[in-house]
Each structure stands twice: as C-alpha cells, then as structure tokens.
C-alpha cells in the first residue's frame, strides 16, 4: 500500500490555486449559490430519507415474513450483492452516458420498486422470494446510479467547489439518519408497513421531480470544456470519452487507479476503515444487550447519537474546501476511528456512558474520513474517469458485509470487547505505517488538483451560481474557479 513516495510532481500556480488555507463555513455554503446544485441537493435529501426509512421497513418486513435472523440477513445481502457485482459496470456507464440522465433513470426505477412493494404488502401478495428479488433489482439500480451522482455534482458546481458540494450532500445524508428510521418506525407502528413504503415511493417521486430541474447536457459541456482546455479534441488525457468495449473500459479504470499512486493509497485506506471500523455496528447490538445489560431502545439511541457525530463531522469537513492540510485531517480521523474502537472495548469504566462517547467518536471519525476520502479521490482523478473511479471507491462498502460474518464468529470466540480492541489496534497500526511511509503527503501541504482546465478560448459553461432570482434571468456572477453561463 505504501507505494511510491506521495510527493507529487510540481504543479504550476500552486500558491494561487490554494487560496485561503483556513477552514471556512462561508466557502462551504457557497455551493448553494448554484441553482442546479440546490435542486440536486434537495433531490438527494429526499432520496436519502427514503433509503433510511427503507432500511427499517425492509428489516421489519423480512422479519414479519420469516421470523428468521438468517432470512433477514439474506434480504440485506440481496441489496448489497449487486453493488459488489455491478458497481464497476455502473462506473463505466457513468463515464459513457449523461450523468444526469443515468441518475434520473435509476432514481425513478427505485421509486417504482418502492411503490410495487407497497402495493404487494397492502394486498398481502408479498413473499420472501419476491422481497429478495426486489432487493436484487434495487441494489442493481443503486450500483448503476451512485457512481454518477457525485461526478454530477462536480459538473454542476465546478472543480473549486467539489469538496463543499460532496460534504454538504453527506451532511444531508447524515441528517436523514437522525429522523428517517424514526419516521419509518412510527409509520409502521401506526399505519403498517405498506404505508411506510407508500411514503417512501412519494419521497422518490419528489426526488425524481427535482432531478428533472437539473438540465441535461452537463456532461457533454464539461467534456467540451476539457477538450478546449487540453488543446484538442482528445482532451487532457488523450481521449474525449470512453471508447471500445465496456470490459475494456472497466479494465482501463482499474489500471488508472492502480497506476495513480495517490488514488491507490486513498482507496486502499478506505478499504481499511470499511473493513475494520464500520462493521462495529453489527456487533454493537449484542454487545449492548448481552455485555452491558441494556435494552434494544438503548441500542437505538446509540445509533441516533452516532448519527449526530456523523452530521457534525460532515459540516466540519465542508469548511475544508481551501484547507491545504486535508491529508493530515483524513489521517487523523483514521487514527481516531481506531481510538473509538478501543473505547468500545474499554469504555473507561463508565459502562454505557463510555460507549456513548465511543460511538460519538466513531460516528464523527468514520464519516469525516469517508467524506474527505470521496472528495480527495475526486480531486486526484481525471474527470474522464470520475464514474469508474467512484465505482471502484464504492466497492469498499460492498465488501463490508463479507467482513461482518467472520468478525461475528470471532466475537463469539474471544468476546466482543476483545474483537473491538483487535479491530482498533489493526486500524491504528496500519494508519501509523501508512502515515510514516507517506509522510511528505500525509504531513505536508496539499497541492492543487492536477486536472484544473488551463486557460483556453471561451466555451459553454458547466456551472452557474445564482440566487432564487435566477429563474427570472438575473444570475449572480460566478465565484472564482467556476464557469459562467446560462442555466
């Protein structure tokens, strides 16, 4: 994983490109000047709320149908398996197709599946087998759509605001973690599972309608700008868009990541956090009830408290757009994830209160790490590879269920506390090793992204910030680093 030294080759204009080096919330909220980003952000928020509700409703429905832990786990696997199988295909499609259209199609299809499930539950025709198939189909749509969503944000706001755009989207996602599951639980208790799915379908309708407000053609415009900046039709990397077979393009994406040292490092580090920190939730339910003697409600409170830490971390990361020590912040959150695992194992003699502290640390650290990783991966990638790179990054979350089973077996053998301690120790040791072997990158100042378009003849613009007056044809001037142009 250490690879070559992480010191990047010299890049012109580093000082000017970095701008201010201190965290700034004002810079973070600049993305909301972009009318199309506001639509995309709101669309994502409705979609995230539906996803959070679905996790609860699907688990309750699976249990109602089978009353089997194994069957409930199989339903969860039905959603995750297609992500492992088709994420790379989704990345290739994102680089071939108009990203807005791909996101729109997958979002609308997800809403139709929620509506179908609602109708089948209401008419008492749903079965375990049908629910499993719906999970497979929905997971496939997710694998196709997610690699396009973050690159679409980059096209909407321009390269200088990518970190803020992704961080604000993650903040919305973590905010929905606080109330989405609760809404689903109340709906199921008061009106039944079918009503919860009908509400989910409605949320996906709103999400799809808001996506329709984002214009098509942004991917083509962004590509045209890159071609103009690169001084020819081939673009800065010698190609204007993916060509040849899809398998060849997937292979090209894998080769690109492997031969780009920083991408290889960032994605590899994300695998470490995903494998050894995020599965703690799988063990937490039994740990809280069996080892600490607390109730299921207490476990639910821990989940919400973890979401608060995650929300705070997302907002904090959003202020780091122009901060030039992001690698150090990311490395620190990685170490903090390991410390959080150790606090779970030894909660300072405070019992449940100590576990509360641990999950706050873990929620903030893992979310901060993930958000920084996503934005830094985008910053290190050639825009022509955005979809494929993000799909490879998504694979880290696909393999998490594969780690959960052996960790569960290990906890049965050596206790949950010992397993938490082992996981935390592994994270800290690996983070220390990677930090020391890549010290010039981790502890130095970050250089600007390599793929900023060079000055070129004027072309069509990708992003345009505006206030609510934009619909009346009165857009504000674009911030520095973003293209101007009409909606």
CSV table of C-alpha atoms in Angstrom, one decimal:
chain,number,residue,atom,x,y,z
A,1,UNK,CA,0.0,0.0,0.0
A,2,UNK,CA,2.8,2.4,0.7
A,3,UNK,CA,3.7,2.5,-3.0
A,4,UNK,CA,6.0,5.2,-4.2
A,5,UNK,CA,6.6,8.4,-2.3
A,6,UNK,CA,3.5,10.5,-2.3
A,7,UNK,CA,5.2,13.8,-3.0
A,8,UNK,CA,3.5,14.9,-6.2
A,9,UNK,CA,5.4,16.4,-9.1
A,10,UNK,CA,5.5,20.2,-9.3
A,11,UNK,CA,2.4,21.9,-10.5
A,12,UNK,CA,2.2,25.4,-11.7
A,13,UNK,CA,0.3,28.0,-9.8
A,14,UNK,CA,0.2,26.1,-6.6
A,15,UNK,CA,0.1,29.1,-4.3
A,16,UNK,CA,-2.6,30.9,-6.2
A,17,UNK,CA,-4.7,27.8,-6.7
A,18,UNK,CA,-4.8,27.0,-3.0
A,19,UNK,CA,-6.4,30.3,-2.0
A,20,UNK,CA,-7.1,30.6,1.7
A,21,UNK,CA,-5.7,27.8,3.9
A,22,UNK,CA,-8.1,28.1,6.9
A,23,UNK,CA,-11.4,26.3,7.3
A,24,UNK,CA,-14.3,28.4,6.2
A,25,UNK,CA,-18.0,27.8,6.6
A,26,UNK,CA,-18.7,30.7,4.2
A,27,UNK,CA,-16.8,28.9,1.5
A,28,UNK,CA,-18.7,25.7,2.3
A,29,UNK,CA,-22.2,27.2,1.8
A,30,UNK,CA,-21.1,28.9,-1.5
A,31,UNK,CA,-22.3,25.8,-3.4
A,32,UNK,CA,-25.9,26.8,-2.6
A,33,UNK,CA,-25.5,29.8,-4.9
A,34,UNK,CA,-25.7,27.3,-7.8
A,35,UNK,CA,-29.3,26.9,-8.7
A,36,UNK,CA,-28.8,23.4,-10.2
A,37,UNK,CA,-26.9,22.2,-7.1
A,38,UNK,CA,-29.8,23.3,-4.9
A,39,UNK,CA,-32.1,21.0,-6.9
A,40,UNK,CA,-29.6,18.2,-6.8
A,41,UNK,CA,-29.0,18.6,-3.1
A,42,UNK,CA,-32.8,18.6,-2.3
A,43,UNK,CA,-33.2,15.6,-4.6
A,44,UNK,CA,-30.5,13.7,-2.8
A,45,UNK,CA,-32.0,14.6,0.6
A,46,UNK,CA,-35.4,13.2,-0.3
A,47,UNK,CA,-33.7,10.1,-1.7
A,48,UNK,CA,-31.6,9.6,1.4
A,49,UNK,CA,-34.7,9.9,3.6
A,50,UNK,CA,-36.3,7.1,1.6
A,51,UNK,CA,-33.2,5.0,1.9
A,52,UNK,CA,-33.0,5.4,5.7
A,53,UNK,CA,-36.7,4.6,6.0
A,54,UNK,CA,-36.3,1.5,3.8
A,55,UNK,CA,-33.6,0.0,6.0
A,56,UNK,CA,-36.1,-0.1,8.9
A,57,UNK,CA,-39.2,-1.1,6.9
A,58,UNK,CA,-37.4,-3.8,4.9
A,59,UNK,CA,-35.9,-5.3,8.0
A,60,UNK,CA,-39.3,-5.4,9.7
A,61,UNK,CA,-41.0,-6.8,6.7
A,62,UNK,CA,-38.4,-9.5,6.3
A,63,UNK,CA,-38.8,-10.5,10.0
A,64,UNK,CA,-42.6,-10.4,9.6
A,65,UNK,CA,-42.4,-12.8,6.6
A,66,UNK,CA,-39.9,-15.3,8.0
A,67,UNK,CA,-39.2,-14.7,11.8
A,68,UNK,CA,-35.7,-15.8,10.9
A,69,UNK,CA,-32.4,-13.9,11.5
A,70,UNK,CA,-30.8,-15.8,8.7
A,71,UNK,CA,-33.6,-14.8,6.2
A,72,UNK,CA,-33.4,-11.2,7.4
A,73,UNK,CA,-29.7,-11.3,6.7
A,74,UNK,CA,-30.3,-12.7,3.3
A,75,UNK,CA,-32.6,-9.8,2.5
A,76,UNK,CA,-29.9,-7.3,3.5
A,77,UNK,CA,-27.4,-9.3,1.3
A,78,UNK,CA,-29.8,-9.1,-1.7
A,79,UNK,CA,-29.3,-5.3,-1.7
A,80,UNK,CA,-25.5,-5.4,-1.2
A,81,UNK,CA,-24.6,-8.2,-3.6
A,82,UNK,CA,-25.4,-6.3,-6.8
A,83,UNK,CA,-23.2,-3.5,-5.6
A,84,UNK,CA,-20.3,-5.8,-5.5
A,85,UNK,CA,-21.1,-7.3,-8.9
A,86,UNK,CA,-22.2,-4.2,-10.8
A,87,UNK,CA,-20.6,-1.2,-9.3
A,88,UNK,CA,-17.8,-1.2,-11.9
A,89,UNK,CA,-20.3,-1.5,-14.7
A,90,UNK,CA,-22.2,1.5,-13.2
A,91,UNK,CA,-18.9,3.4,-13.2
A,92,UNK,CA,-18.3,2.7,-16.8
A,93,UNK,CA,-21.9,3.7,-17.7
A,94,UNK,CA,-21.4,7.0,-15.8
A,95,UNK,CA,-18.4,7.8,-17.9
A,96,UNK,CA,-20.2,6.9,-21.1
A,97,UNK,CA,-23.7,8.4,-20.5
A,98,UNK,CA,-25.1,11.7,-19.5
A,99,UNK,CA,-24.8,11.5,-15.7
A,100,UNK,CA,-28.0,13.4,-15.0
A,101,UNK,CA,-30.0,11.0,-17.2
A,102,UNK,CA,-28.4,7.9,-15.6
A,103,UNK,CA,-29.1,9.2,-12.1
A,104,UNK,CA,-32.7,10.1,-13.2
A,105,UNK,CA,-33.4,6.7,-14.6
A,106,UNK,CA,-32.1,4.8,-11.6
A,107,UNK,CA,-33.9,7.1,-9.2
A,108,UNK,CA,-37.3,6.8,-10.9
A,109,UNK,CA,-36.9,3.0,-11.1
A,110,UNK,CA,-36.2,2.8,-7.3
A,111,UNK,CA,-39.4,4.8,-6.7
A,112,UNK,CA,-41.4,2.4,-8.8
A,113,UNK,CA,-39.9,-0.6,-6.9
A,114,UNK,CA,-41.0,1.0,-3.6
A,115,UNK,CA,-44.5,1.6,-5.0
A,116,UNK,CA,-44.6,-2.1,-6.2
A,117,UNK,CA,-43.6,-3.3,-2.7
A,118,UNK,CA,-46.2,-1.1,-1.1
A,119,UNK,CA,-49.0,-2.4,-3.3
A,120,UNK,CA,-47.9,-6.0,-2.7
A,121,UNK,CA,-47.7,-5.6,1.0
A,122,UNK,CA,-51.1,-3.9,1.1
A,123,UNK,CA,-52.7,-6.7,-1.0
A,124,UNK,CA,-50.9,-9.4,1.1
A,125,UNK,CA,-49.2,-10.8,-2.0
A,126,UNK,CA,-45.6,-10.2,-0.9
A,127,UNK,CA,-43.4,-13.2,-0.2
A,128,UNK,CA,-39.8,-13.7,1.0
A,129,UNK,CA,-38.8,-14.7,-2.5
A,130,UNK,CA,-40.3,-11.6,-4.1
A,131,UNK,CA,-38.8,-9.4,-1.5
A,132,UNK,CA,-35.4,-10.9,-2.2
A,133,UNK,CA,-35.7,-10.3,-5.9
A,134,UNK,CA,-36.8,-6.7,-5.3
A,135,UNK,CA,-33.7,-6.3,-3.2
A,136,UNK,CA,-31.5,-7.6,-6.0
A,137,UNK,CA,-33.1,-5.3,-8.6
A,138,UNK,CA,-33.0,-2.3,-6.3
A,139,UNK,CA,-29.3,-3.0,-5.4
A,140,UNK,CA,-28.5,-3.1,-9.1
A,141,UNK,CA,-30.1,0.3,-9.7
A,142,UNK,CA,-28.2,1.7,-6.8
A,143,UNK,CA,-24.9,0.3,-8.2
A,144,UNK,CA,-25.6,1.9,-11.6
A,145,UNK,CA,-26.8,5.3,-10.2
A,146,UNK,CA,-24.4,6.1,-7.3
A,147,UNK,CA,-21.2,6.3,-9.4
A,148,UNK,CA,-22.8,9.1,-11.4
A,149,UNK,CA,-24.2,11.2,-8.6
A,150,UNK,CA,-21.0,12.7,-7.1
A,151,UNK,CA,-19.4,13.4,-10.6
A,152,UNK,CA,-22.7,15.1,-11.5
A,153,UNK,CA,-22.2,17.4,-8.5
A,154,UNK,CA,-18.8,18.2,-9.8
A,155,UNK,CA,-20.2,19.2,-13.2
A,156,UNK,CA,-22.9,21.4,-11.6
A,157,UNK,CA,-20.6,23.4,-9.2
A,158,UNK,CA,-17.3,23.4,-11.0
A,159,UNK,CA,-14.0,22.0,-9.6
A,160,UNK,CA,-13.3,24.6,-7.0
A,161,UNK,CA,-16.4,23.7,-5.0
A,162,UNK,CA,-16.4,19.9,-5.3
A,163,UNK,CA,-15.5,19.3,-1.7
A,164,UNK,CA,-18.2,21.6,-0.4
A,165,UNK,CA,-20.8,20.0,-2.7
A,166,UNK,CA,-20.0,16.5,-1.6
A,167,UNK,CA,-19.7,17.4,2.1
A,168,UNK,CA,-23.0,19.2,2.1
A,169,UNK,CA,-24.6,16.2,0.4
A,170,UNK,CA,-23.1,13.9,3.1
A,171,UNK,CA,-24.4,16.3,5.8
A,172,UNK,CA,-27.9,15.9,4.4
A,173,UNK,CA,-27.5,12.1,4.3
A,174,UNK,CA,-26.4,12.1,7.9
A,175,UNK,CA,-29.2,14.4,8.9
A,176,UNK,CA,-31.7,12.0,7.5
A,177,UNK,CA,-30.1,9.3,9.7
A,178,UNK,CA,-31.5,11.1,12.7
A,179,UNK,CA,-35.1,11.1,11.6
A,180,UNK,CA,-35.6,8.7,8.7
A,181,UNK,CA,-35.6,5.5,10.7
A,182,UNK,CA,-37.8,7.1,13.3
A,183,UNK,CA,-40.4,8.1,10.7
A,184,UNK,CA,-40.4,4.6,9.3
A,185,UNK,CA,-40.8,3.1,12.8
A,186,UNK,CA,-43.8,5.4,13.6
A,187,UNK,CA,-45.5,4.8,10.3
A,188,UNK,CA,-45.1,1.0,10.7
A,189,UNK,CA,-46.5,1.2,14.3
A,190,UNK,CA,-49.4,3.4,13.4
A,191,UNK,CA,-50.4,2.5,9.8
A,192,UNK,CA,-48.5,-0.6,8.9
A,193,UNK,CA,-45.5,-1.5,6.7
A,194,UNK,CA,-47.4,-0.8,3.4
A,195,UNK,CA,-47.9,2.9,4.4
A,196,UNK,CA,-44.2,3.3,5.1
A,197,UNK,CA,-43.5,2.0,1.6
A,198,UNK,CA,-46.1,4.3,0.1
A,199,UNK,CA,-44.4,7.3,1.8
A,200,UNK,CA,-41.0,6.1,0.5
A,201,UNK,CA,-42.4,6.0,-3.0
A,202,UNK,CA,-43.7,9.5,-2.6
A,203,UNK,CA,-40.2,10.7,-1.4
A,204,UNK,CA,-38.7,9.1,-4.5
A,205,UNK,CA,-41.2,10.9,-6.7
A,206,UNK,CA,-40.2,14.3,-5.2
A,207,UNK,CA,-36.5,13.3,-5.6
A,208,UNK,CA,-37.1,12.4,-9.3
A,209,UNK,CA,-39.1,15.6,-10.0
A,210,UNK,CA,-36.2,17.8,-8.5
A,211,UNK,CA,-33.7,15.9,-10.7
A,212,UNK,CA,-35.8,16.9,-13.7
A,213,UNK,CA,-34.9,20.6,-12.8
A,214,UNK,CA,-31.2,19.8,-13.4
A,215,UNK,CA,-30.6,20.3,-17.2
A,216,UNK,CA,-29.3,17.5,-19.3
A,217,UNK,CA,-26.1,18.0,-21.3
A,218,UNK,CA,-23.9,19.0,-18.4
A,219,UNK,CA,-21.6,16.0,-19.0
A,220,UNK,CA,-21.2,17.0,-22.7
A,221,UNK,CA,-20.5,20.6,-21.8
A,222,UNK,CA,-17.9,19.6,-19.2
A,223,UNK,CA,-16.2,17.3,-21.7
A,224,UNK,CA,-16.2,20.1,-24.3
A,225,UNK,CA,-14.5,22.5,-21.8
A,226,UNK,CA,-11.9,19.9,-21.0
A,227,UNK,CA,-11.2,19.3,-24.7
A,228,UNK,CA,-10.8,23.0,-25.3
A,229,UNK,CA,-8.5,23.4,-22.3
A,230,UNK,CA,-6.5,20.4,-23.5
A,231,UNK,CA,-5.9,21.9,-26.8
A,232,UNK,CA,-7.6,19.4,-29.0
A,233,UNK,CA,-10.5,17.0,-29.5
A,234,UNK,CA,-8.9,14.3,-27.4
A,235,UNK,CA,-8.9,16.2,-24.2
A,236,UNK,CA,-6.3,16.4,-21.5
A,237,UNK,CA,-5.7,12.7,-21.2
A,238,UNK,CA,-5.8,11.9,-24.9
A,239,UNK,CA,-9.4,10.8,-25.1
A,240,UNK,CA,-12.7,12.6,-25.2
A,241,UNK,CA,-14.9,9.8,-23.8
A,242,UNK,CA,-14.7,6.1,-23.1
A,243,UNK,CA,-14.4,4.0,-26.3
A,244,UNK,CA,-14.4,0.3,-27.0
A,245,UNK,CA,-16.0,-2.5,-25.1
A,246,UNK,CA,-17.3,-1.9,-21.6
A,247,UNK,CA,-15.0,-4.6,-20.2
A,248,UNK,CA,-12.0,-2.8,-21.8
A,249,UNK,CA,-13.2,0.5,-20.1
A,250,UNK,CA,-13.6,-1.2,-16.7
A,251,UNK,CA,-10.1,-2.6,-17.1
A,252,UNK,CA,-8.9,0.9,-18.1
A,253,UNK,CA,-10.4,2.3,-14.9
A,254,UNK,CA,-8.8,-0.3,-12.7
A,255,UNK,CA,-5.4,0.3,-14.4
A,256,UNK,CA,-5.8,4.0,-14.0
A,257,UNK,CA,-6.4,3.7,-10.2
A,258,UNK,CA,-3.6,1.2,-9.8
A,259,UNK,CA,-1.1,3.3,-11.7
A,260,UNK,CA,-2.0,6.6,-9.9
A,261,UNK,CA,-0.2,6.4,-6.5
A,262,UNK,CA,-2.4,8.7,-4.6
A,263,UNK,CA,-5.7,7.1,-5.8
A,264,UNK,CA,-4.3,3.7,-4.9
A,265,UNK,CA,-3.4,5.0,-1.4
A,266,UNK,CA,-6.7,6.7,-0.8
A,267,UNK,CA,-8.9,3.8,-1.9
A,268,UNK,CA,-6.7,1.3,-0.1
A,269,UNK,CA,-7.0,3.3,3.1
A,270,UNK,CA,-10.8,3.4,2.7
A,271,UNK,CA,-10.8,-0.4,2.5
A,272,UNK,CA,-9.0,-0.5,5.9
A,273,UNK,CA,-11.6,1.8,7.6
A,274,UNK,CA,-14.5,0.0,5.9
A,275,UNK,CA,-13.3,-3.5,6.9
A,276,UNK,CA,-12.2,-2.8,10.4
A,277,UNK,CA,-14.2,0.2,11.7
A,278,UNK,CA,-17.6,0.3,10.1
A,279,UNK,CA,-18.7,-3.3,10.9
A,280,UNK,CA,-18.7,-2.4,14.6
A,281,UNK,CA,-22.5,-1.7,14.3
A,282,UNK,CA,-23.1,-5.4,13.5
A,283,UNK,CA,-21.5,-6.4,16.9
A,284,UNK,CA,-22.9,-3.4,18.9
A,285,UNK,CA,-26.5,-4.7,19.3
A,286,UNK,CA,-25.4,-7.9,21.0
A,287,UNK,CA,-22.7,-6.1,23.0
A,288,UNK,CA,-25.1,-3.5,24.4
A,289,UNK,CA,-27.7,-6.1,25.4
A,290,UNK,CA,-25.6,-9.1,26.5
A,291,UNK,CA,-22.4,-7.4,27.9
A,292,UNK,CA,-23.8,-4.2,29.2
A,293,UNK,CA,-27.3,-5.4,30.1
A,294,UNK,CA,-29.1,-2.6,28.3
A,295,UNK,CA,-32.3,-2.7,26.2
A,296,UNK,CA,-33.0,-2.6,22.5
A,297,UNK,CA,-34.1,1.0,22.9
A,298,UNK,CA,-30.7,1.9,24.3
A,299,UNK,CA,-29.1,0.4,21.2
A,300,UNK,CA,-31.5,2.6,19.1
A,301,UNK,CA,-30.4,5.7,21.0
A,302,UNK,CA,-26.7,4.8,20.3
A,303,UNK,CA,-27.5,4.7,16.6
A,304,UNK,CA,-29.0,8.2,16.7
A,305,UNK,CA,-26.1,9.5,18.8
A,306,UNK,CA,-23.7,8.1,16.3
A,307,UNK,CA,-25.6,10.0,13.6
A,308,UNK,CA,-25.2,13.3,15.5
A,309,UNK,CA,-21.4,12.8,15.5
A,310,UNK,CA,-21.6,12.0,11.7
A,311,UNK,CA,-23.6,15.1,11.0
A,312,UNK,CA,-21.2,17.3,12.9
A,313,UNK,CA,-18.2,15.8,11.1
A,314,UNK,CA,-19.9,16.3,7.7
A,315,UNK,CA,-20.4,20.0,8.4
A,316,UNK,CA,-16.8,20.4,9.7
A,317,UNK,CA,-15.4,18.7,6.5
A,318,UNK,CA,-17.5,21.1,4.4
A,319,UNK,CA,-15.4,24.0,5.7
A,320,UNK,CA,-12.1,22.5,4.5
A,321,UNK,CA,-12.6,23.3,0.8
A,322,UNK,CA,-9.5,25.5,0.6
A,323,UNK,CA,-7.7,24.0,3.6
A,324,UNK,CA,-4.4,22.6,2.4
A,325,UNK,CA,-3.8,20.1,5.1
A,326,UNK,CA,-6.6,17.7,4.2
A,327,UNK,CA,-4.4,14.6,4.1
A,328,UNK,CA,-3.4,15.2,7.7
A,329,UNK,CA,-7.0,15.7,8.8
A,330,UNK,CA,-8.0,12.5,7.0
A,331,UNK,CA,-5.2,10.6,8.6
A,332,UNK,CA,-6.1,11.9,12.0
A,333,UNK,CA,-9.7,10.8,11.6
A,334,UNK,CA,-8.4,7.4,10.6
A,335,UNK,CA,-6.4,7.1,13.8
A,336,UNK,CA,-9.5,8.4,15.7
A,337,UNK,CA,-11.5,5.6,14.3
A,338,UNK,CA,-9.1,3.1,15.8
A,339,UNK,CA,-9.2,5.0,19.2
A,340,UNK,CA,-13.0,4.8,19.0
A,341,UNK,CA,-12.9,1.1,18.7
A,342,UNK,CA,-10.5,0.9,21.7
A,343,UNK,CA,-13.0,3.0,23.7
A,344,UNK,CA,-15.7,0.5,22.8
A,345,UNK,CA,-13.6,-2.3,24.2
A,346,UNK,CA,-12.6,-0.4,27.3
A,347,UNK,CA,-15.2,2.4,28.0
A,348,UNK,CA,-13.1,4.0,30.7
A,349,UNK,CA,-15.0,2.2,33.5
A,350,UNK,CA,-18.1,4.3,32.5
A,351,UNK,CA,-20.2,1.4,31.2
A,352,UNK,CA,-23.0,2.6,28.8
A,353,UNK,CA,-21.9,6.3,29.2
A,354,UNK,CA,-18.4,5.3,28.0
A,355,UNK,CA,-19.9,3.5,25.0
A,356,UNK,CA,-21.9,6.7,24.2
A,357,UNK,CA,-18.6,8.6,24.0
A,358,UNK,CA,-17.1,5.8,21.8
A,359,UNK,CA,-19.9,5.8,19.2
A,360,UNK,CA,-19.8,9.7,19.0
A,361,UNK,CA,-16.1,9.4,18.2
A,362,UNK,CA,-16.7,6.6,15.8
A,363,UNK,CA,-19.6,8.3,14.0
A,364,UNK,CA,-17.6,11.5,13.6
A,365,UNK,CA,-14.3,9.9,12.7
A,366,UNK,CA,-15.6,7.4,10.1
A,367,UNK,CA,-17.9,9.9,8.5
A,368,UNK,CA,-15.2,12.6,8.4
A,369,UNK,CA,-12.8,10.0,6.9
A,370,UNK,CA,-15.3,8.9,4.3
A,371,UNK,CA,-16.3,12.4,3.2
A,372,UNK,CA,-12.7,13.5,2.9
A,373,UNK,CA,-11.8,10.4,1.0
A,374,UNK,CA,-14.6,10.9,-1.5
A,375,UNK,CA,-13.6,14.5,-2.2
A,376,UNK,CA,-9.9,13.8,-2.3
A,377,UNK,CA,-10.4,10.9,-4.7
A,378,UNK,CA,-12.4,13.2,-7.0
A,379,UNK,CA,-9.6,15.8,-6.7
A,380,UNK,CA,-6.9,13.3,-7.7
A,381,UNK,CA,-8.9,11.9,-10.7
A,382,UNK,CA,-9.1,12.9,-14.3
A,383,UNK,CA,-12.7,13.9,-14.9
A,384,UNK,CA,-12.9,11.4,-17.8
A,385,UNK,CA,-12.5,8.7,-15.2
A,386,UNK,CA,-14.8,10.1,-12.5
A,387,UNK,CA,-17.5,7.4,-12.8
A,388,UNK,CA,-15.1,4.5,-12.9
A,389,UNK,CA,-13.0,5.8,-10.1
A,390,UNK,CA,-16.0,6.4,-7.8
A,391,UNK,CA,-17.4,2.9,-8.7
A,392,UNK,CA,-14.1,1.4,-7.5
A,393,UNK,CA,-14.3,3.5,-4.4
A,394,UNK,CA,-17.9,2.2,-3.8
A,395,UNK,CA,-16.6,-1.4,-3.8
A,396,UNK,CA,-15.2,-0.7,-0.3
A,397,UNK,CA,-18.7,-0.6,1.0
A,398,UNK,CA,-19.8,-3.7,-0.9
A,399,UNK,CA,-17.2,-5.8,0.9
A,400,UNK,CA,-18.2,-4.7,4.4
A,401,UNK,CA,-20.8,-7.5,4.7
A,402,UNK,CA,-18.1,-10.0,3.8
A,403,UNK,CA,-16.1,-8.9,6.9
A,404,UNK,CA,-19.1,-8.8,9.2
A,405,UNK,CA,-19.6,-12.6,9.3
A,406,UNK,CA,-16.0,-13.6,10.4
A,407,UNK,CA,-16.0,-10.7,12.9
A,408,UNK,CA,-19.2,-12.1,14.4
A,409,UNK,CA,-17.6,-15.6,14.7
A,410,UNK,CA,-14.5,-14.0,16.2
A,411,UNK,CA,-16.6,-12.2,18.8
A,412,UNK,CA,-18.3,-15.4,19.8
A,413,UNK,CA,-14.9,-17.0,20.4
A,414,UNK,CA,-12.9,-14.2,22.1
A,415,UNK,CA,-15.8,-11.8,23.2
A,416,UNK,CA,-17.0,-8.6,21.6
A,417,UNK,CA,-14.6,-6.4,23.7
A,418,UNK,CA,-11.6,-8.3,22.5
A,419,UNK,CA,-12.8,-8.1,18.9
A,420,UNK,CA,-13.3,-4.3,19.2
A,421,UNK,CA,-9.8,-4.0,20.7
A,422,UNK,CA,-8.3,-6.1,17.9
A,423,UNK,CA,-10.1,-4.0,15.2
A,424,UNK,CA,-8.9,-0.8,16.8
A,425,UNK,CA,-5.4,-2.0,17.1
A,426,UNK,CA,-5.2,-3.0,13.5
A,427,UNK,CA,-6.5,0.3,12.3
A,428,UNK,CA,-4.0,2.3,14.4
A,429,UNK,CA,-1.1,0.2,13.4
A,430,UNK,CA,-1.9,0.4,9.6
A,431,UNK,CA,-2.6,4.2,9.9
A,432,UNK,CA,0.7,4.8,11.6
A,433,UNK,CA,2.5,2.7,9.0
A,434,UNK,CA,0.9,4.5,6.0
A,435,UNK,CA,1.4,7.9,7.6
A,436,UNK,CA,5.1,7.3,8.2
A,437,UNK,CA,5.8,5.7,4.8
A,438,UNK,CA,4.0,8.6,3.0
A,439,UNK,CA,5.0,11.3,5.4
A,440,UNK,CA,5.6,14.0,2.7
A,441,UNK,CA,2.0,13.6,1.6
A,442,UNK,CA,0.3,13.0,5.0
A,443,UNK,CA,2.1,15.7,7.0
A,444,UNK,CA,2.8,18.2,4.2
A,445,UNK,CA,0.6,20.7,2.5
A,446,UNK,CA,-1.7,19.5,-0.2
A,447,UNK,CA,-1.0,20.7,-3.8
A,448,UNK,CA,-3.9,21.7,-6.1
A,449,UNK,CA,-5.7,19.1,-8.2
A,450,UNK,CA,-3.9,18.1,-11.4
A,451,UNK,CA,-6.8,18.5,-13.8
A,452,UNK,CA,-7.9,22.1,-13.5
A,453,UNK,CA,-8.6,23.3,-17.0
A,454,UNK,CA,-5.9,25.5,-18.4
A,455,UNK,CA,-6.9,28.9,-19.9
A,456,UNK,CA,-8.4,28.4,-23.3
A,457,UNK,CA,-10.8,30.0,-25.7
A,458,UNK,CA,-14.3,30.7,-24.2
A,459,UNK,CA,-16.7,27.7,-24.3
A,460,UNK,CA,-20.0,26.8,-22.9
A,461,UNK,CA,-20.1,26.9,-19.1
A,462,UNK,CA,-20.7,24.0,-16.8
A,463,UNK,CA,-21.9,25.7,-13.6
A,464,UNK,CA,-23.6,28.9,-12.8
A,465,UNK,CA,-24.3,30.2,-9.3
A,466,UNK,CA,-27.4,32.1,-8.7
A,467,UNK,CA,-29.9,33.2,-6.1
A,468,UNK,CA,-33.6,32.4,-6.3
A,469,UNK,CA,-33.8,35.2,-8.9
A,470,UNK,CA,-32.1,33.0,-11.5
A,471,UNK,CA,-35.5,31.9,-12.8
A,472,UNK,CA,-36.1,35.5,-13.7
A,473,UNK,CA,-32.9,35.6,-15.7
A,474,UNK,CA,-30.9,37.5,-13.1
A,475,UNK,CA,-28.0,35.3,-12.2
A,476,UNK,CA,-25.2,36.5,-9.9
A,477,UNK,CA,-21.6,36.4,-11.1
A,478,UNK,CA,-19.9,33.0,-10.7
A,479,UNK,CA,-17.4,32.6,-7.9
A,480,UNK,CA,-13.7,32.2,-8.8
A,481,UNK,CA,-12.9,28.9,-10.3
A,482,UNK,CA,-16.4,28.2,-11.7
A,483,UNK,CA,-17.6,28.7,-15.2
A,484,UNK,CA,-20.2,31.3,-16.1
A,485,UNK,CA,-23.1,30.8,-18.4
A,486,UNK,CA,-26.7,30.4,-18.6
A,487,UNK,CA,-28.9,27.9,-16.8
